[in-house]
mmCIF file with all atom_site columns, C-alpha atoms in Angstrom:
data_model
loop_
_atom_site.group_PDB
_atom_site.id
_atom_site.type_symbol
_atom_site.label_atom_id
_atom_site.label_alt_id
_atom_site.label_comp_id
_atom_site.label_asym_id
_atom_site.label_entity_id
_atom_site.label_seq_id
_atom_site.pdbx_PDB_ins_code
_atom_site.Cartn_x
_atom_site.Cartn_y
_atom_site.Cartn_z
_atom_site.occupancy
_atom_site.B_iso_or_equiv
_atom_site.pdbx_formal_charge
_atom_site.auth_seq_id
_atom_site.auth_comp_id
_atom_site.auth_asym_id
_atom_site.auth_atom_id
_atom_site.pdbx_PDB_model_num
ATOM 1   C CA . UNK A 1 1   ? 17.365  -23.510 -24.566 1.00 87.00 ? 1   UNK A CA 1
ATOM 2   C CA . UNK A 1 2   ? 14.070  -22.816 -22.446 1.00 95.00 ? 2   UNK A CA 1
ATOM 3   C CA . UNK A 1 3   ? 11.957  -19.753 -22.917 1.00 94.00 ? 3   UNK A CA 1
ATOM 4   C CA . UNK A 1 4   ? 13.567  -19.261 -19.168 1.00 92.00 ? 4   UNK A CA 1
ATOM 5   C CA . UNK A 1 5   ? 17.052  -19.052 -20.657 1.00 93.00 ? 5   UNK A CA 1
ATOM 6   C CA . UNK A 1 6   ? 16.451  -17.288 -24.109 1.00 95.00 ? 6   UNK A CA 1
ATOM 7   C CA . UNK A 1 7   ? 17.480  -14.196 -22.166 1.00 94.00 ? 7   UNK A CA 1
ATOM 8   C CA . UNK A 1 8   ? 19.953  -14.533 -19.546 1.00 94.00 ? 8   UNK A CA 1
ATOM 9   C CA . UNK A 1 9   ? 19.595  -13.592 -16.476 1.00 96.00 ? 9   UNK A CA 1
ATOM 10  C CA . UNK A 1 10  ? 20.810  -10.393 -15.056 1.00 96.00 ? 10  UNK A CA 1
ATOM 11  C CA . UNK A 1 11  ? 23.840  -9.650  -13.615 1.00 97.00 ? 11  UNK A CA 1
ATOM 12  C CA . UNK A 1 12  ? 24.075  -9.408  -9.368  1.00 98.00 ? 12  UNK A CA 1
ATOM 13  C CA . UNK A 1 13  ? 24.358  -5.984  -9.571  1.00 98.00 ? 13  UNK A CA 1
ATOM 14  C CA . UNK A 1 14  ? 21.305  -5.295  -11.914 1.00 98.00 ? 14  UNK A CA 1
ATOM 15  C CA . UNK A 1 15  ? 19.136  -7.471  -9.674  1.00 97.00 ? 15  UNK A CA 1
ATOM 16  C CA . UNK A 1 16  ? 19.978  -5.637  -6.448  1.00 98.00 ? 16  UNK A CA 1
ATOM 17  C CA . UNK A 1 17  ? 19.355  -2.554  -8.248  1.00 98.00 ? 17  UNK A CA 1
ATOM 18  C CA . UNK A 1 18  ? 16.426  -3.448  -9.217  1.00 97.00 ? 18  UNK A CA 1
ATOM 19  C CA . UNK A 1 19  ? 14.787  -5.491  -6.102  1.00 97.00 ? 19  UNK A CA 1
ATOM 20  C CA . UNK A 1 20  ? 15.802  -2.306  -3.863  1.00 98.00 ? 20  UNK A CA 1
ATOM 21  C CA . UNK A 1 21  ? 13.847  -0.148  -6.111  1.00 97.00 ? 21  UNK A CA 1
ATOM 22  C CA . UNK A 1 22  ? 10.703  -2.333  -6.371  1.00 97.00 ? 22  UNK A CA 1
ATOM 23  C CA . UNK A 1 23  ? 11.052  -2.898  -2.366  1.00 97.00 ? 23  UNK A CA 1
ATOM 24  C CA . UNK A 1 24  ? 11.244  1.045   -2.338  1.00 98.00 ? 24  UNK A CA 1
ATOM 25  C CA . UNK A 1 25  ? 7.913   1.435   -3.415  1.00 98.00 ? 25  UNK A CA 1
ATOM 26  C CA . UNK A 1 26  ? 5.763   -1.471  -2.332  1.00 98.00 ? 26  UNK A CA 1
ATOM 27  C CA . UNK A 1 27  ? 5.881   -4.023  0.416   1.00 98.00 ? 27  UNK A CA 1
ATOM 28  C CA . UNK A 1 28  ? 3.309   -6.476  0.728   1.00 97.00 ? 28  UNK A CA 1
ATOM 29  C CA . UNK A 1 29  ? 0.236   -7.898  3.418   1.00 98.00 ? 29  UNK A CA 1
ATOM 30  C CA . UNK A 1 30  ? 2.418   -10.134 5.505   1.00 98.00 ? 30  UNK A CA 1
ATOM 31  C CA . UNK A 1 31  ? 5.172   -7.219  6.124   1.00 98.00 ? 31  UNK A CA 1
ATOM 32  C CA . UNK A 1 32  ? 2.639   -4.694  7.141   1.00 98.00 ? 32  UNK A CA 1
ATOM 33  C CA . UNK A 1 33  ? 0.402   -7.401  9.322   1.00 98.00 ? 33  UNK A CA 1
ATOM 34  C CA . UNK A 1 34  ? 4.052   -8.129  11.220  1.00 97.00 ? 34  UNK A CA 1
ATOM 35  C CA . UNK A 1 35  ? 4.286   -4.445  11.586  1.00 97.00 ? 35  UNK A CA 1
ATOM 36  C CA . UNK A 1 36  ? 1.299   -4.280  13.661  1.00 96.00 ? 36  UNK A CA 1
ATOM 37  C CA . UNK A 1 37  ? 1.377   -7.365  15.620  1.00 95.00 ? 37  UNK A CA 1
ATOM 38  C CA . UNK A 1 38  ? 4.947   -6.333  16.869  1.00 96.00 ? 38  UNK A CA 1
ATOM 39  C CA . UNK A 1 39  ? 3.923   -2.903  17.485  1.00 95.00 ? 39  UNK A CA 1
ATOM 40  C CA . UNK A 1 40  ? 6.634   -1.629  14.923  1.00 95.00 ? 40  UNK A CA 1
ATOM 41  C CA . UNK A 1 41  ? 3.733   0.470   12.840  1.00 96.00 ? 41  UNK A CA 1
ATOM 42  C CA . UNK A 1 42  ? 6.054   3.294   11.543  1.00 97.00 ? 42  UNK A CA 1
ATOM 43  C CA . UNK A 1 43  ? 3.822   4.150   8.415   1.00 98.00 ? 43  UNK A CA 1
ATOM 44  C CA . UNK A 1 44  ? 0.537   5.361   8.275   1.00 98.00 ? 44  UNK A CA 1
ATOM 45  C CA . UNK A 1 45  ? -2.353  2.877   6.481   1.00 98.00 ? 45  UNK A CA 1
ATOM 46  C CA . UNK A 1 46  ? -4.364  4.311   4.198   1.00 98.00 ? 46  UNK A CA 1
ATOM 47  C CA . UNK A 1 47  ? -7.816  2.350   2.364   1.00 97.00 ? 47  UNK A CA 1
ATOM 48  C CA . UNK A 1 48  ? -7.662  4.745   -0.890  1.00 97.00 ? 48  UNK A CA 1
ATOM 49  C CA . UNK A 1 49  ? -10.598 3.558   -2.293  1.00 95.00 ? 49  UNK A CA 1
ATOM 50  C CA . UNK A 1 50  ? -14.640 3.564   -1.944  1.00 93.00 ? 50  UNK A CA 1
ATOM 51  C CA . UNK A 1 51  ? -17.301 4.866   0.124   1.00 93.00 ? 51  UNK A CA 1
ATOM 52  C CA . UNK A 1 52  ? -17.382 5.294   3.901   1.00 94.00 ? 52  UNK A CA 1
ATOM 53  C CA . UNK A 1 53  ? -19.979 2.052   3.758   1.00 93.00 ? 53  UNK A CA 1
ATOM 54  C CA . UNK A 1 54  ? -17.566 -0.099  2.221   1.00 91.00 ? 54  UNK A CA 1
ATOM 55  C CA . UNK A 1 55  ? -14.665 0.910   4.418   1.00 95.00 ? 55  UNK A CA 1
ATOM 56  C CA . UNK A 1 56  ? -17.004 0.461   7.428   1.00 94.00 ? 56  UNK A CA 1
ATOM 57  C CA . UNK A 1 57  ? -17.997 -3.544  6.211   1.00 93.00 ? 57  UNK A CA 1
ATOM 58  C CA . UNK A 1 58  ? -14.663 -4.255  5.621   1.00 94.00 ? 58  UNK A CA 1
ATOM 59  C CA . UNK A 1 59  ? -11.079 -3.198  6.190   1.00 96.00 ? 59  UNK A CA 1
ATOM 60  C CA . UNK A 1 60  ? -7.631  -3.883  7.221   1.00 97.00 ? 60  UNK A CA 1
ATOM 61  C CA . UNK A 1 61  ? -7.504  -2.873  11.356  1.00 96.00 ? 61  UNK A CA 1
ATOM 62  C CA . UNK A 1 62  ? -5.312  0.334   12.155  1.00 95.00 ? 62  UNK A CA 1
ATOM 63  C CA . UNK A 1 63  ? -6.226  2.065   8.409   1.00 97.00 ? 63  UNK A CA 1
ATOM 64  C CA . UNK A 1 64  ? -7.872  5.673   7.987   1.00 97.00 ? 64  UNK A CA 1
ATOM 65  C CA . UNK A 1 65  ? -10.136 6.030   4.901   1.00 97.00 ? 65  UNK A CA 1
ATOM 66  C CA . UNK A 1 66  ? -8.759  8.405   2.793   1.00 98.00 ? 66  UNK A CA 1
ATOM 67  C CA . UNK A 1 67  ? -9.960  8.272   -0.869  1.00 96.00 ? 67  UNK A CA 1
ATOM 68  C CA . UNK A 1 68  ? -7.319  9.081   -3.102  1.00 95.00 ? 68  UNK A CA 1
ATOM 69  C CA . UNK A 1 69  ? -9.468  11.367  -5.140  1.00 93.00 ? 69  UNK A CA 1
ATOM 70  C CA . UNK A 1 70  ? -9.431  13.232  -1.612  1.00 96.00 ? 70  UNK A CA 1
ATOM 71  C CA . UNK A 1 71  ? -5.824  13.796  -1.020  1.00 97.00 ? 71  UNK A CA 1
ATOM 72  C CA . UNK A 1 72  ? -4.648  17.405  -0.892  1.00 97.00 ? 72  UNK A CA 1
ATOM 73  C CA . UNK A 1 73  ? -1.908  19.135  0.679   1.00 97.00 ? 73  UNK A CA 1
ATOM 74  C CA . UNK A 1 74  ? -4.157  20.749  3.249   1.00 97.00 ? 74  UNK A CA 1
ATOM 75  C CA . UNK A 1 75  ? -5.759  16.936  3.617   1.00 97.00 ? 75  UNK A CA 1
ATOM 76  C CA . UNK A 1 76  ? -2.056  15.530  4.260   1.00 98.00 ? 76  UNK A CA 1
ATOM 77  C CA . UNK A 1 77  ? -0.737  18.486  6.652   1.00 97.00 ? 77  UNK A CA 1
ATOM 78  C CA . UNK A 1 78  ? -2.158  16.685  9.941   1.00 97.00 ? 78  UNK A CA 1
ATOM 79  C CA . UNK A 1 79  ? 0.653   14.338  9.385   1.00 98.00 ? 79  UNK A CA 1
ATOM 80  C CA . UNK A 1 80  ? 4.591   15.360  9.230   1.00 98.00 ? 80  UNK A CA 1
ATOM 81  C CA . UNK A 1 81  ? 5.973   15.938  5.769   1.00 97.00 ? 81  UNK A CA 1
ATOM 82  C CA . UNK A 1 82  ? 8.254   12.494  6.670   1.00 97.00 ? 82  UNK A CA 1
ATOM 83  C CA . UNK A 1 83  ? 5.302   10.088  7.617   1.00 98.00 ? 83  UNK A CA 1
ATOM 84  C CA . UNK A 1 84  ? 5.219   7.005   5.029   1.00 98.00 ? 84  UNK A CA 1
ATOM 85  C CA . UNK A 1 85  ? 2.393   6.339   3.641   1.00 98.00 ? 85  UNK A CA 1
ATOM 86  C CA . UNK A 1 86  ? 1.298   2.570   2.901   1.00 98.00 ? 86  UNK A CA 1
ATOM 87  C CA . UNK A 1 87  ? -1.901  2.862   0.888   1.00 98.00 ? 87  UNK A CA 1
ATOM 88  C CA . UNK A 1 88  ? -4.317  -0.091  -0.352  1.00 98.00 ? 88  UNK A CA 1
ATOM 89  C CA . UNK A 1 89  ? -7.441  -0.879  -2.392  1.00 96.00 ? 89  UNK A CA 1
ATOM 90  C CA . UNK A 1 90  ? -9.079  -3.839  -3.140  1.00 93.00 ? 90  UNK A CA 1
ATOM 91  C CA . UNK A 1 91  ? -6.857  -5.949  -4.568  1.00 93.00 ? 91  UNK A CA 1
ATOM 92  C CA . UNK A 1 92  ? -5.003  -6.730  -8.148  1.00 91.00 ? 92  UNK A CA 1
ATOM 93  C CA . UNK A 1 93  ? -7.989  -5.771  -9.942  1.00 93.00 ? 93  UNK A CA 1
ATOM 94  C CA . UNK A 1 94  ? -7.495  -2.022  -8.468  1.00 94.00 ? 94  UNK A CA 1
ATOM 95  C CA . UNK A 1 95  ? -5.575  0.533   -9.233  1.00 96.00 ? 95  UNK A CA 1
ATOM 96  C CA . UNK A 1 96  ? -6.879  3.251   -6.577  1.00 96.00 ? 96  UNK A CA 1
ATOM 97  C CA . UNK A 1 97  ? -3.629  2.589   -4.193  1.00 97.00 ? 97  UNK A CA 1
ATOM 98  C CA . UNK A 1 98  ? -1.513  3.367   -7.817  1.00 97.00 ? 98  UNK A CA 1
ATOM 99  C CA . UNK A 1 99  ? -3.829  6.673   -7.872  1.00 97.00 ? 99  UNK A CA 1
ATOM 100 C CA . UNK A 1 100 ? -2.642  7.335   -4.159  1.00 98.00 ? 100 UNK A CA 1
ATOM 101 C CA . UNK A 1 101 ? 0.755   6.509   -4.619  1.00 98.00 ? 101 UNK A CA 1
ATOM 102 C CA . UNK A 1 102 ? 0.924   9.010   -7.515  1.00 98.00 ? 102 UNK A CA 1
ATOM 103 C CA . UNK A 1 103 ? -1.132  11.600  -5.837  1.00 98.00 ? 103 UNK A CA 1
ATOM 104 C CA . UNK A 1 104 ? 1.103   11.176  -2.239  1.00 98.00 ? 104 UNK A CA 1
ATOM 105 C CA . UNK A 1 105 ? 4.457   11.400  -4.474  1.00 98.00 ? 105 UNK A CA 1
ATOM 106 C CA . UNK A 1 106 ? 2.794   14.519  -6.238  1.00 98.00 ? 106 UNK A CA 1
ATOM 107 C CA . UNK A 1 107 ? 2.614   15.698  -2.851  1.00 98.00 ? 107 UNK A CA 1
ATOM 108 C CA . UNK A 1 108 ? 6.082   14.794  -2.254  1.00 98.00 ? 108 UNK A CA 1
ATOM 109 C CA . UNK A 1 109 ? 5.118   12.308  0.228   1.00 98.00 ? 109 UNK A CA 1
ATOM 110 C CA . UNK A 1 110 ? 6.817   9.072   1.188   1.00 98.00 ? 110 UNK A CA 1
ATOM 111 C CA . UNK A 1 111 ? 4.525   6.240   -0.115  1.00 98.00 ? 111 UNK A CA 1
ATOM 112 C CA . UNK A 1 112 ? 4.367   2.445   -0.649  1.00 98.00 ? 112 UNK A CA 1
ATOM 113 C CA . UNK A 1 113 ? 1.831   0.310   -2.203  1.00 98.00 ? 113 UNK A CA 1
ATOM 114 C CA . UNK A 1 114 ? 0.801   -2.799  0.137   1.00 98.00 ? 114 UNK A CA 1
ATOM 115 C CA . UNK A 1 115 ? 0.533   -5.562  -3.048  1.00 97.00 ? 115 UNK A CA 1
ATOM 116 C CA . UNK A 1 116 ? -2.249  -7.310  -2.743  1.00 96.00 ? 116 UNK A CA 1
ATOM 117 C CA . UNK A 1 117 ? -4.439  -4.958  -1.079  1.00 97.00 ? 117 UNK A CA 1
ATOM 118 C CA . UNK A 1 118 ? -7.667  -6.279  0.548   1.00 97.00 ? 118 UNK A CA 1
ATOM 119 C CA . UNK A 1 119 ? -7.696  -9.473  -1.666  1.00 97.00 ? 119 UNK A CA 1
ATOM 120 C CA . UNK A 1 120 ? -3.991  -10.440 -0.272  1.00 97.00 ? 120 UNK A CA 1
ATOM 121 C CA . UNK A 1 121 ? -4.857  -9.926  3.038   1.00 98.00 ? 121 UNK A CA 1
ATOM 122 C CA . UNK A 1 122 ? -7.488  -11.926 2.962   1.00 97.00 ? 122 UNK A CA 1
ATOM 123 C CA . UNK A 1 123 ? -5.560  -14.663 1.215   1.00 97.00 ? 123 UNK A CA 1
ATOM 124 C CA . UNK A 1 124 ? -3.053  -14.404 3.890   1.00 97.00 ? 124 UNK A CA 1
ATOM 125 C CA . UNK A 1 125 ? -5.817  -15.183 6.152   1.00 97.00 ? 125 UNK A CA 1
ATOM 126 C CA . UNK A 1 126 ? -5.399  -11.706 8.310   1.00 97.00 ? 126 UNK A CA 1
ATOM 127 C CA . UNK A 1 127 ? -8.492  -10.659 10.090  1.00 96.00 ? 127 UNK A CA 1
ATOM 128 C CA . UNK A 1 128 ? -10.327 -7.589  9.135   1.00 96.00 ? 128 UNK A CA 1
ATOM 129 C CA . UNK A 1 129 ? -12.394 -4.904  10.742  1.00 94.00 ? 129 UNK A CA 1
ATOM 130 C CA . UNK A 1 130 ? -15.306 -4.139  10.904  1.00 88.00 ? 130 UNK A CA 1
ATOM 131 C CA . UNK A 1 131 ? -16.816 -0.395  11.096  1.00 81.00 ? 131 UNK A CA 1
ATOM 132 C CA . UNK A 1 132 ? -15.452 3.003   11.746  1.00 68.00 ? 132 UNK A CA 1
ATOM 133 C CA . UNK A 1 133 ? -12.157 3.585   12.993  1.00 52.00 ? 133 UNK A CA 1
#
């Protein structure tokens, strides 16, 4: 017996539960970069983290910068209390688009985390862009 099998594996049921939950509250660079090429956007795309600077030398096309540290109920009116939220930060290493997700829930907004953030898109090899949008 492996280290693999030591535990077995769930039952079907268990692992549906649980996938549907996980895909509940993320989705990941290549879903959201099909999104926009297909014109199916139906979420809003939100950089959570750093300055205006950094935003402006690098980010995913289509996103607003909104830092979570700046995200208020009278911040999040301009956008109906049903708008998903897909928020992102740098990568792995990050855990501002956690801080968003939490804060947006708080809020008792919809939210998912893109995995990956700007380090998976990049990996994907997605473009970026480039100044203020």
């Amino acid at each position: 017996m492996s280290y693999v099998t030591d535990i077995p594996a769930a039952s079907s049921q268990v692992a549906i539960d649980h996938f549907v939950q996980r895909l509940s509250l993320e989705t990941d660079c290549a879903d959201v970069a099909a999104s926009m090429k297909n014109a199916e956007q139906d979420f809003v795309l939100l950089h959570v983290v750093g300055s205006p600077d950094i935003f402006a030398r690098k980010h995913i096309p289509g996103a607003i910068h909104l830092r979570h540290a700046d995200m208020t109920a009278e911040r999040m009116a301009q956008w109906p209390v049903d708008t998903l939220f897909v928020v992102y930060c740098a990568g792995p290493h990050c855990n501002g688009a956690d801080r968003a997700a939490l804060n947006l829930a708080r809020l008792g907004r919809p939210v998912k985390i893109m995995i990956g953030g700007i380090t998976g898109w990049e990996d994907e090899g997605f473009s970026f862009a480039l100044g203020e949008v």
